Amino acid sequence: MRRSQGILPHFQHPAQVIVAGFGAAALLGTALLVLPISTESGESAGWLTALFTATSAVCVTGLAVVDTASHWSAFGEVVIAGLIQIGGLGIMTLATLLTLLVAGRLGLRARLFAQAETRTSSPTDVRHVVRRVVVFSLTCEAAAAVVLTGRFLLGHDEPFGRAVYLGVFHAVSAFNNAGFALWSDSLMRYVADPWICLTVAAAVIVGGLGFPVVFELLRTWRRPQRWSVLTRITVAVTAVLLVAGTLVFLIAEWHNPKTLGPLDDPGKFLAAFFTAVMPRTAGFNSIDIAGMHPSSRLATDLLMFIGGGSAGTAGGIKVTTFGMLAFVIWSEVRGEREVNIGHRRLPDTAQRQAVSVTLISLALVALSTYLLMALTPHSLDKVLFEVVSAFGTVGLSTGITADTTPAGQVLLVLLMFIGRTGPLTLGSALALKDRTRRYQLPEERVIVG
Amino acid sequence: MRRSQGILPHFQHPAQVIVAGFGAAALLGTALLVLPISTESGESAGWLTALFTATSAVCVTGLAVVDTASHWSAFGEVVIAGLIQIGGLGIMTLATLLTLLVAGRLGLRARLFAQAETRTSSPTDVRHVVRRVVVFSLTCEAAAAVVLTGRFLLGHDEPFGRAVYLGVFHAVSAFNNAGFALWSDSLMRYVADPWICLTVAAAVIVGGLGFPVVFELLRTWRRPQRWSVLTRITVAVTAVLLVAGTLVFLIAEWHNPKTLGPLDDPGKFLAAFFTAVMPRTAGFNSIDIAGMHPSSRLATDLLMFIGGGSAGTAGGIKVTTFGMLAFVIWSEVRGEREVNIGHRRLPDTAQRQAVSVTLISLALVALSTYLLMALTPHSLDKVLFEVVSAFGTVGLSTGITADTTPAGQVLLVLLMFIGRTGPLTLGSALALKDRTRRYQLPEERVIVG
Ligand SMILES: [K+]
Ligand SMILES: [K+]
C-alpha cells in the first residue's frame, strides 16, 4: 500500500487529466484535419467531419463519416495514424498504471517490476511503466507490420513503398483496436486471406488483452495456477467469447449469400472467427455488416458491449467486468454470500463497481439509442448497432454513419468520447478512492471498466 | 423475526409451490380452452392456441394469437376471465405474503395486522392475508365494473346485459393488469373517452401498486414521513415514470397522424397518459402500437421492462428493483459506501438481489430476442417489443404474435411463464433464505422482483 500510493503522483485528479488529455488530442487532430492539405481534393473537410474523424481516431473507434482512403490525403492519413498511436498508447499506459495501482497490494506489481523496487523515487515507476508499454506496443506493431507488408508485397503485388505504408498503417490500427482501414470496404477483399486476417486478428487480440496480461502470460504461461485474477478472467472470458462468437456466426451465416455463403469451408471458418474477434473492439470487417442476418447483428451488439480486456486498448464494459458480473450472479443464485474467483474473494467494492459500470453503460446506450432514433429515420437494428459500436469504440457500422444528421453525428462524437474516457475515468477515480480502505480479508481486486 | 417465521408455514419450498400452482392453472385452462365449446366456431382451437391463451391469462399477460372477442365463445371468455382472476389473486396474495415476510422485522406487518398479533396460530395470519387480499381485489374490481358498466350503458348505448358483461370483464382484466380486451383493437375506439380510459388506468395503477402499498397509503397518506421504504419507492418511481412516459409520448407522437395526430389537445393528453400507464404492465392500448414512432416503442420497451409495483399484479423487474438500482448507482457515483433511502440503510443483500434480478432478466430478454429473431422474419424493433411484453407480462404487441412460428409461440409461452413465476420464485427463495441472517444494523429491506 505504501509503495503504490506514489505510483501516480501526478494523478491527483485523474478524471480531469484523462478527459483533458483526450480532449486536447481530439481538438489538435481536428485542427490538423480541417486543413485543406489533409484532404485528397484540397478543400477543407469542414469542422464536423474533422472533429468526428479526429475523435474517432484518438478514441481508437474507427467509425467514419467519410471514406478514409479516398477523402483524406497522405498527410491526413498520417495524422489519423498518429492520433490512433497517441490514443492507443495513452489508453494502454493508463490502463497499465491503473492495473498496477489496483493490484499493487497483491504483488502483481512486484512480480512485474521486481527490479524497480526502490524505496525512493516513485516517478521512476511511472517512467518505467510508460517506457515498457511503449516498447511493448511498438514491438507488437512492428511484428504485425512486417507480416502484413510481406503479404501485401508478395501476395497482392503492391509496390514496396505502398506495401510498407499499408502494412504499418493497418498494424497500428489493428494493435490499437482502432479499426481504420484504407479500403472503403474495410478488409472485405481479404476475407479469404489467412495471412492478413490472422495477423490482424492476432494484433487485435494481443492489443485487447493489454500489456500487464500479456506480460504475465509470457512469464508464467506454463503455470496458470500462478496467474493473477485479472489474467484468469481476461483469458477465460476472451476465449469463451471467441469460441461462442465464431460458432454463432458460423451457424447463422453459413448459407447467407451476402456473407459466408459464397466462401469455401475453410474460408467460412476464417471469416466467422475474424467476425468474432473484431467486436472486441477493433472494428475491421471482412464480411458485409449490412448483409448479416439481423440476429447476427444483435449477437455482435452484445459482443461489442462487453468489449475487450481492461488492461489493453479495447473498449466496452470489458471482459473483466462481464466476468465478475457472471460470478456475482452465479454466487447469488447458489445462495453464497461471498463471491470467489479462483482462490480469491472478490471484494464488495469491486462487485459494486462492476455493477455500476454496467448499469450506467446500459442506461447510456439506451438513452443514446432513443435520441439517435428520434434524430434519424433508421431502424432500431441499425441505430442500436451504431450506438453500441460508438460507445464500445468498436467502429463497425451498417453504413449509416455518414447518413446521419449533424446532430446525430455530434451525439456519436460525444458517445465515442464518453465511451473511451468514461470507464477509464471512473476506474481511476474508484481505484484512487479505494486505496484508503483498510485491508480486511484475503481478497483480490480487479480493475473495472 | 420470531413471528414472521411462521407466516408461510406451507411454503417450505416456495419455488416448487409457485411453479406448480401456475403450471397447474395454465394446464387446467388449456384443457378447458381446447374444448370445442370454448370457441365461437365450435371447432377446437388446437392445443398450442389453447396453451398460449391459458398461459397468457393465468400470467395476466394479455398477448393473444387469436382475436379474443371473435375467436372464443362466451364460455371461452368466462374461462379466460376466471384464469385472469385466479392468476391475479394468486400473484397479489403471494406478493403480499412475501412483502410481509420481508418487512416483518420492521413493523409493517404489525402496522397492517395490529389486531392479528396473536402468539399462537400462524396459519391464521395466512388466512387473514388471503381474505383481505380477496376483499380488496373484489372491491376494486366492483368499483371499476360499476363505472365501466354505467359508461357502456349510458355513453355507448350497449344493452344492459352486455354492458354489465363488458364492464365486469374489463374491470377484472384491468385491475389484474391482464390487458385482455373484447375488441380486436383493444380500447382504441375509446381513445377519447375519459370515463373508460381513466377508470381502466386507475384500476391498472391500483392493482399494480398492490395491496400492502394501497393499504398503507389509505391509512397514512397524509403523513408520508411514516411511509415504509417499499411504499416510498413504489409511489415515487411510479409517479416519475408516469409523468416522464406521458411527456415522452406527447412530444414524440403529437403530430403523428397514426397515433395522437388526429386527436384534439385534451384527447392527446388523455391518450399519452393512457399509453404511459399501460406498459406498467396492463397491456391495453388506445393508440396503434404499430403506428407509433419506433423511438416511442423503445421507450415503451424500457417502461415494460421496469414494470409495476412489487406488491401487486404487475410484471417486469418492478419499480422497487429499478428504484433500488438507481440508489445503488447514485451512492456509488457519489462515493458513498452505504446506500441510504429515506432514513434507512439498504442492506447489501437487497442490493445484490436487485442487481441479480435485473441482470438475469436482461440476459433472458437478450437471449429470447436473439432466438425469436432467428425463428421469425420480423425486425429487432418488433421482436424486442414482443419479447419484453411477454417477459414483463404486459401484453402489448405490434401485431406479430399471431404471425409467429409455432416454435416462436412456444418460446413466448415459456417467456410469459418465466416472466411471471421467475421473480416471484426468486423473491420468495431469497426472502426465506435471508430470514436466517442476524440483525446487524438499522436497515430496511425491500422485496425484489
Ligand atoms: K475500434
Ligand atoms: K398484462
Tab-separated table of C-alpha atoms in Angstrom, chain B residues 28-172:
chain	number	residue	atom	x	y	z
B	28	LEU	CA	-56.338	-26.659	-16.499
B	29	GLY	CA	-57.109	-23.578	-18.569
B	30	THR	CA	-55.593	-25.220	-21.634
B	31	ALA	CA	-57.784	-28.279	-21.129
B	32	LEU	CA	-60.892	-26.070	-20.963
B	33	LEU	CA	-59.976	-23.794	-23.849
B	34	VAL	CA	-59.159	-26.675	-26.177
B	35	LEU	CA	-62.797	-27.853	-25.893
B	36	PRO	CA	-64.971	-27.068	-28.939
B	37	ILE	CA	-67.458	-25.321	-26.617
B	38	SER	CA	-64.821	-22.642	-25.952
B	39	THR	CA	-64.762	-21.286	-29.482
B	40	GLU	CA	-67.288	-19.248	-31.421
B	41	SER	CA	-66.949	-21.578	-34.397
B	42	GLY	CA	-67.500	-24.752	-32.379
B	43	GLU	CA	-64.210	-26.224	-33.565
B	44	SER	CA	-61.342	-26.844	-31.154
B	45	ALA	CA	-58.816	-24.052	-31.095
B	46	GLY	CA	-55.969	-26.560	-31.024
B	47	TRP	CA	-53.507	-27.262	-28.244
B	48	LEU	CA	-50.969	-24.575	-28.969
B	49	THR	CA	-53.544	-21.780	-29.202
B	50	ALA	CA	-55.268	-23.021	-26.035
B	51	LEU	CA	-51.947	-23.298	-24.181
B	52	PHE	CA	-50.831	-19.861	-25.340
B	53	THR	CA	-54.125	-18.238	-24.331
B	54	ALA	CA	-54.389	-20.006	-20.980
B	55	THR	CA	-50.773	-19.164	-20.074
B	56	SER	CA	-51.284	-15.583	-21.181
B	57	ALA	CA	-54.425	-15.347	-19.000
B	58	VAL	CA	-53.044	-17.043	-15.859
B	59	CYS	CA	-49.853	-14.988	-16.076
B	60	VAL	CA	-52.071	-11.903	-16.656
B	61	THR	CA	-50.081	-11.088	-19.762
B	62	GLY	CA	-52.657	-10.433	-22.450
B	63	LEU	CA	-50.719	-11.441	-25.537
B	64	ALA	CA	-53.051	-13.282	-27.918
B	65	VAL	CA	-52.539	-15.410	-31.014
B	66	VAL	CA	-56.232	-15.179	-31.876
B	67	ASP	CA	-58.710	-12.321	-31.574
B	68	THR	CA	-60.234	-12.782	-28.144
B	69	ALA	CA	-63.702	-11.413	-28.974
B	70	SER	CA	-64.313	-13.208	-32.254
B	71	HIS	CA	-62.460	-16.475	-31.657
B	72	TRP	CA	-63.688	-17.511	-28.222
B	73	SER	CA	-67.295	-18.207	-27.235
B	74	ALA	CA	-68.899	-16.698	-24.142
B	75	PHE	CA	-67.819	-19.868	-22.317
B	76	GLY	CA	-64.250	-19.393	-23.517
B	77	GLU	CA	-64.266	-15.757	-22.459
B	78	VAL	CA	-65.527	-16.654	-18.983
B	79	VAL	CA	-62.748	-19.244	-18.710
B	80	ILE	CA	-60.231	-16.548	-19.662
B	81	ALA	CA	-61.683	-14.101	-17.126
B	82	GLY	CA	-61.593	-16.844	-14.493
B	83	LEU	CA	-57.959	-17.636	-15.267
B	84	ILE	CA	-57.104	-13.942	-15.016
B	85	GLN	CA	-58.887	-13.740	-11.663
B	86	ILE	CA	-57.135	-16.831	-10.310
B	87	GLY	CA	-53.756	-15.707	-11.588
B	88	GLY	CA	-54.205	-12.155	-10.355
B	89	LEU	CA	-55.379	-13.200	-6.883
B	90	GLY	CA	-52.557	-15.696	-6.645
B	91	ILE	CA	-49.961	-13.116	-7.567
B	92	MET	CA	-51.374	-10.441	-5.292
B	93	THR	CA	-51.613	-12.866	-2.354
B	94	LEU	CA	-48.103	-14.218	-2.843
B	95	ALA	CA	-46.672	-10.744	-3.285
B	96	THR	CA	-48.426	-9.547	-0.142
B	97	LEU	CA	-47.228	-12.523	1.908
B	98	LEU	CA	-43.670	-12.022	0.687
B	99	THR	CA	-43.831	-8.321	1.421
B	100	LEU	CA	-44.994	-9.002	4.945
B	101	LEU	CA	-42.407	-11.695	5.374
B	102	VAL	CA	-39.580	-9.469	4.221
B	103	ALA	CA	-40.797	-6.403	6.078
B	104	GLY	CA	-41.792	-8.427	9.135
B	105	ARG	CA	-38.971	-7.360	11.370
B	106	LEU	CA	-39.656	-3.725	10.759
B	107	GLY	CA	-43.209	-3.427	11.829
B	108	LEU	CA	-45.007	-3.051	8.525
B	109	ARG	CA	-46.663	-6.321	9.325
B	110	ALA	CA	-47.563	-5.071	12.764
B	111	ARG	CA	-48.956	-1.896	11.273
B	112	LEU	CA	-51.109	-3.816	8.818
B	113	PHE	CA	-52.251	-6.547	11.157
B	114	ALA	CA	-52.113	-4.997	14.584
B	115	GLN	CA	-55.247	-6.882	15.533
B	116	ALA	CA	-53.863	-10.246	14.434
B	117	GLU	CA	-50.938	-10.167	16.806
B	118	THR	CA	-51.720	-13.457	18.462
B	119	ARG	CA	-48.998	-15.572	19.928
B	120	THR	CA	-50.295	-18.911	18.728
B	121	SER	CA	-51.580	-19.948	15.343
B	122	SER	CA	-49.612	-18.585	12.433
B	123	PRO	CA	-51.914	-20.193	9.824
B	124	THR	CA	-54.440	-17.582	10.949
B	125	ASP	CA	-52.112	-14.991	9.527
B	126	VAL	CA	-52.092	-16.551	6.088
B	127	ARG	CA	-55.874	-16.977	6.036
B	128	HIS	CA	-56.193	-13.422	7.231
B	129	VAL	CA	-53.961	-12.108	4.486
B	130	VAL	CA	-55.711	-14.103	1.786
B	131	ARG	CA	-59.129	-12.896	2.955
B	132	ARG	CA	-58.030	-9.281	2.973
B	133	VAL	CA	-56.433	-9.507	-0.453
B	134	VAL	CA	-59.559	-11.106	-1.898
B	135	VAL	CA	-61.856	-8.490	-0.352
B	136	PHE	CA	-59.559	-5.713	-1.559
B	137	SER	CA	-59.377	-7.105	-5.095
B	138	LEU	CA	-63.099	-7.749	-5.446
B	139	THR	CA	-63.935	-4.296	-4.047
B	140	CYS	CA	-61.662	-2.537	-6.510
B	141	GLU	CA	-62.911	-4.649	-9.401
B	142	ALA	CA	-66.537	-3.990	-8.445
B	143	ALA	CA	-65.959	-0.238	-8.289
B	144	ALA	CA	-64.313	-0.231	-11.711
B	145	ALA	CA	-67.007	-2.523	-13.119
B	146	VAL	CA	-69.774	-0.182	-11.939
B	147	VAL	CA	-68.244	2.862	-13.629
B	148	LEU	CA	-67.442	0.979	-16.835
B	149	THR	CA	-70.887	-0.628	-16.980
B	150	GLY	CA	-72.566	2.737	-16.475
B	151	ARG	CA	-70.499	4.273	-19.235
B	152	PHE	CA	-71.107	1.411	-21.707
B	153	LEU	CA	-74.826	1.623	-20.873
B	154	LEU	CA	-75.297	5.394	-20.977
B	155	GLY	CA	-72.471	6.633	-23.174
B	156	HIS	CA	-72.212	3.890	-25.766
B	157	ASP	CA	-75.796	2.540	-25.928
B	158	GLU	CA	-74.883	-1.049	-25.066
B	159	PRO	CA	-77.803	-3.163	-23.851
B	160	PHE	CA	-77.836	-3.736	-20.076
B	161	GLY	CA	-76.671	-7.352	-20.058
B	162	ARG	CA	-73.833	-6.706	-22.470
B	163	ALA	CA	-72.815	-3.532	-20.633
B	164	VAL	CA	-72.519	-5.488	-17.372
B	165	TYR	CA	-70.570	-8.260	-19.125
B	166	LEU	CA	-68.177	-5.787	-20.728
B	167	GLY	CA	-67.855	-3.799	-17.509
B	168	VAL	CA	-67.015	-6.820	-15.349
B	169	PHE	CA	-64.666	-8.429	-17.880
B	170	HIS	CA	-62.603	-5.304	-18.430
B	171	ALA	CA	-62.595	-4.360	-14.746
B	172	VAL	CA	-61.165	-7.782	-13.901
